[in-house]
Coordinates of C-alpha atoms in Angstrom, one line a residue:
M686 CA 10.1 -8.8 0.2
E687 CA 11.0 -8.8 3.9
V688 CA 7.4 -8.1 4.9
F689 CA 6.2 -11.1 2.9
A690 CA 9.0 -13.3 4.3
K691 CA 8.3 -12.4 7.9
Y692 CA 4.5 -11.8 8.0
G693 CA 3.0 -13.4 4.8
N694 CA 1.0 -16.6 4.9
A695 CA 1.9 -19.5 2.7
E696 CA -0.5 -18.3 -0.1
Q697 CA 0.9 -14.7 0.0
K698 CA 4.5 -16.0 -0.1
A699 CA 3.7 -18.2 -3.1
K700 CA 1.8 -15.4 -4.9
Y701 CA 4.2 -12.5 -4.2
L702 CA 7.4 -13.4 -2.4
K703 CA 8.6 -16.0 -4.9
P704 CA 8.1 -13.8 -7.9
L705 CA 9.6 -10.8 -6.1
M706 CA 12.7 -12.9 -5.2
D707 CA 12.9 -14.1 -8.8
G708 CA 12.8 -10.5 -10.1
K709 CA 9.6 -11.2 -12.1
I710 CA 7.5 -8.6 -10.2
R711 CA 8.1 -5.4 -8.2
S712 CA 6.3 -4.0 -5.1
V713 CA 5.5 -0.6 -3.8
F714 CA 5.0 0.8 -0.2
L715 CA 2.0 3.1 -0.1
M716 CA 2.3 5.4 3.0
T717 CA 2.8 9.1 2.1
E718 CA -0.3 11.2 1.6
P719 CA -0.5 14.7 0.0
A720 CA -2.8 16.3 2.5
V721 CA -1.0 15.5 5.8
A722 CA 2.5 15.1 7.3
S723 CA 2.3 11.3 6.8
S724 CA 5.9 10.6 7.8
D725 CA 4.2 10.5 11.2
A726 CA 1.9 7.5 10.8
S727 CA -0.6 8.9 13.3
N728 CA -1.6 11.5 10.6
I729 CA -2.5 8.9 8.0
Q730 CA -6.0 9.5 6.6
C731 CA -6.4 6.6 4.1
S732 CA -9.2 4.5 5.4
I733 CA -9.2 0.7 5.7
R734 CA -12.8 -0.3 6.7
R735 CA -13.9 -3.9 7.3
E736 CA -17.1 -5.0 5.5
G737 CA -17.7 -8.7 6.1
D738 CA -14.9 -10.8 4.6
E739 CA -13.2 -7.8 3.0
Y740 CA -11.5 -4.6 3.7
V741 CA -12.5 -1.5 1.7
I742 CA -9.7 1.0 1.1
N743 CA -10.2 4.7 0.2
G744 CA -7.5 7.3 0.0
R745 CA -4.7 9.0 -1.9
K746 CA -1.0 8.2 -1.7
W747 CA 2.0 9.8 -3.3
W748 CA 5.7 9.5 -3.6
S749 CA 5.0 5.8 -4.1
S750 CA 8.3 4.6 -5.5
G751 CA 8.1 2.2 -8.4
A752 CA 4.3 2.1 -8.6
C753 CA 4.4 3.0 -12.3
D754 CA 6.8 0.2 -13.2
P755 CA 4.9 -2.3 -15.4
R756 CA 6.2 -5.1 -13.2
C757 CA 4.7 -3.6 -10.0
K758 CA 2.0 -6.0 -9.1
V759 CA 1.6 -5.6 -5.3
G760 CA 1.5 -2.8 -2.8
I761 CA 1.8 -2.8 1.0
L762 CA -0.4 0.1 2.2
M763 CA -0.5 1.8 5.5
G764 CA -3.9 3.1 6.4
R765 CA -6.3 3.8 9.3
T766 CA -8.4 1.0 10.6
S767 CA -9.6 2.8 13.7
S768 CA -10.2 6.4 14.8
T769 CA -10.9 5.4 18.4
A770 CA -7.9 3.2 19.3
S771 CA -4.9 4.8 21.0
K772 CA -2.9 7.2 18.7
Y773 CA -0.4 4.6 17.4
R774 CA -2.8 1.7 17.3
Q775 CA -5.1 3.3 14.6
Q776 CA -2.9 2.3 11.7
S777 CA -2.5 -1.0 9.9
M778 CA -0.8 -2.4 6.9
I779 CA -2.5 -4.3 4.2
I780 CA -1.6 -6.1 0.9
V781 CA -3.1 -4.4 -2.2
P782 CA -2.9 -6.1 -5.6
M783 CA -2.1 -3.2 -8.0
D784 CA -4.5 -4.5 -10.5
A785 CA -7.4 -4.5 -8.0
P786 CA -10.5 -2.5 -9.2
G787 CA -10.3 1.0 -7.8
V788 CA -6.5 1.3 -7.8
T789 CA -5.5 4.1 -10.2
I790 CA -2.0 5.4 -10.9
L791 CA -2.8 9.1 -11.3
R792 CA 0.5 10.4 -12.4
H793 CA 4.3 10.3 -12.2
L794 CA 5.9 12.8 -9.8
N795 CA 8.9 14.7 -10.8
V796 CA 11.9 15.1 -8.5
F797 CA 14.2 18.1 -9.3
G798 CA 12.7 18.1 -12.8
Y799 CA 13.2 14.4 -13.5
N800 CA 10.4 11.8 -13.7
D801 CA 12.6 8.7 -13.8
A802 CA 9.8 6.9 -15.7
P803 CA 8.8 4.2 -15.4
H804 CA 10.5 3.5 -12.1
G805 CA 10.1 6.8 -10.3
H806 CA 7.5 8.0 -7.9
A807 CA 3.7 8.1 -8.4
E808 CA 0.5 9.5 -7.0
V809 CA -2.0 6.6 -6.5
I810 CA -5.8 6.8 -5.9
L811 CA -7.6 4.1 -4.0
D812 CA -11.3 4.3 -4.6
N813 CA -13.4 1.6 -2.8
V814 CA -10.6 -1.0 -3.3
R815 CA -11.7 -4.3 -1.9
V816 CA -9.3 -6.9 -0.6
P817 CA -9.8 -10.1 1.4
V818 CA -9.5 -9.8 5.2
A819 CA -6.5 -12.2 5.0
N820 CA -4.5 -9.4 3.3
L821 CA -4.3 -7.4 6.6
L822 CA -0.8 -7.9 8.1
L823 CA -0.6 -9.0 11.7
G824 CA -4.1 -7.6 12.6
E825 CA -5.6 -4.2 13.1
G826 CA -3.5 -1.6 14.8
R827 CA -0.2 -3.5 14.4

């Protein structure tokens, strides 16, 4: 909620912040990746590539808390928008509607033998997910 409150435009606040505050929808932060030590953002591999008026997102995320909840309607994803910028300016955050074509909840992830369905952690695939350029938060590399 705080990200939408601080950095969302009026349309994003109406579409996501108000329902989040009212408890009608949930959100998920999509950062961790299975193939790299992604707790260090400089290792993020998920790509966010601009094509005209859209960004195209490709990657795999996991330990995405709450993604399986049926009320989860929006994600904030950390991905790589540049491979040539300085090390900590290659990453950006972008709003991803969870019902966008190409977003797939692959599976629940168990923690110590428990899956905490439907509110637990999930592995999420993003395959050519297209979102408007306006969904990028604060601009590339921020």
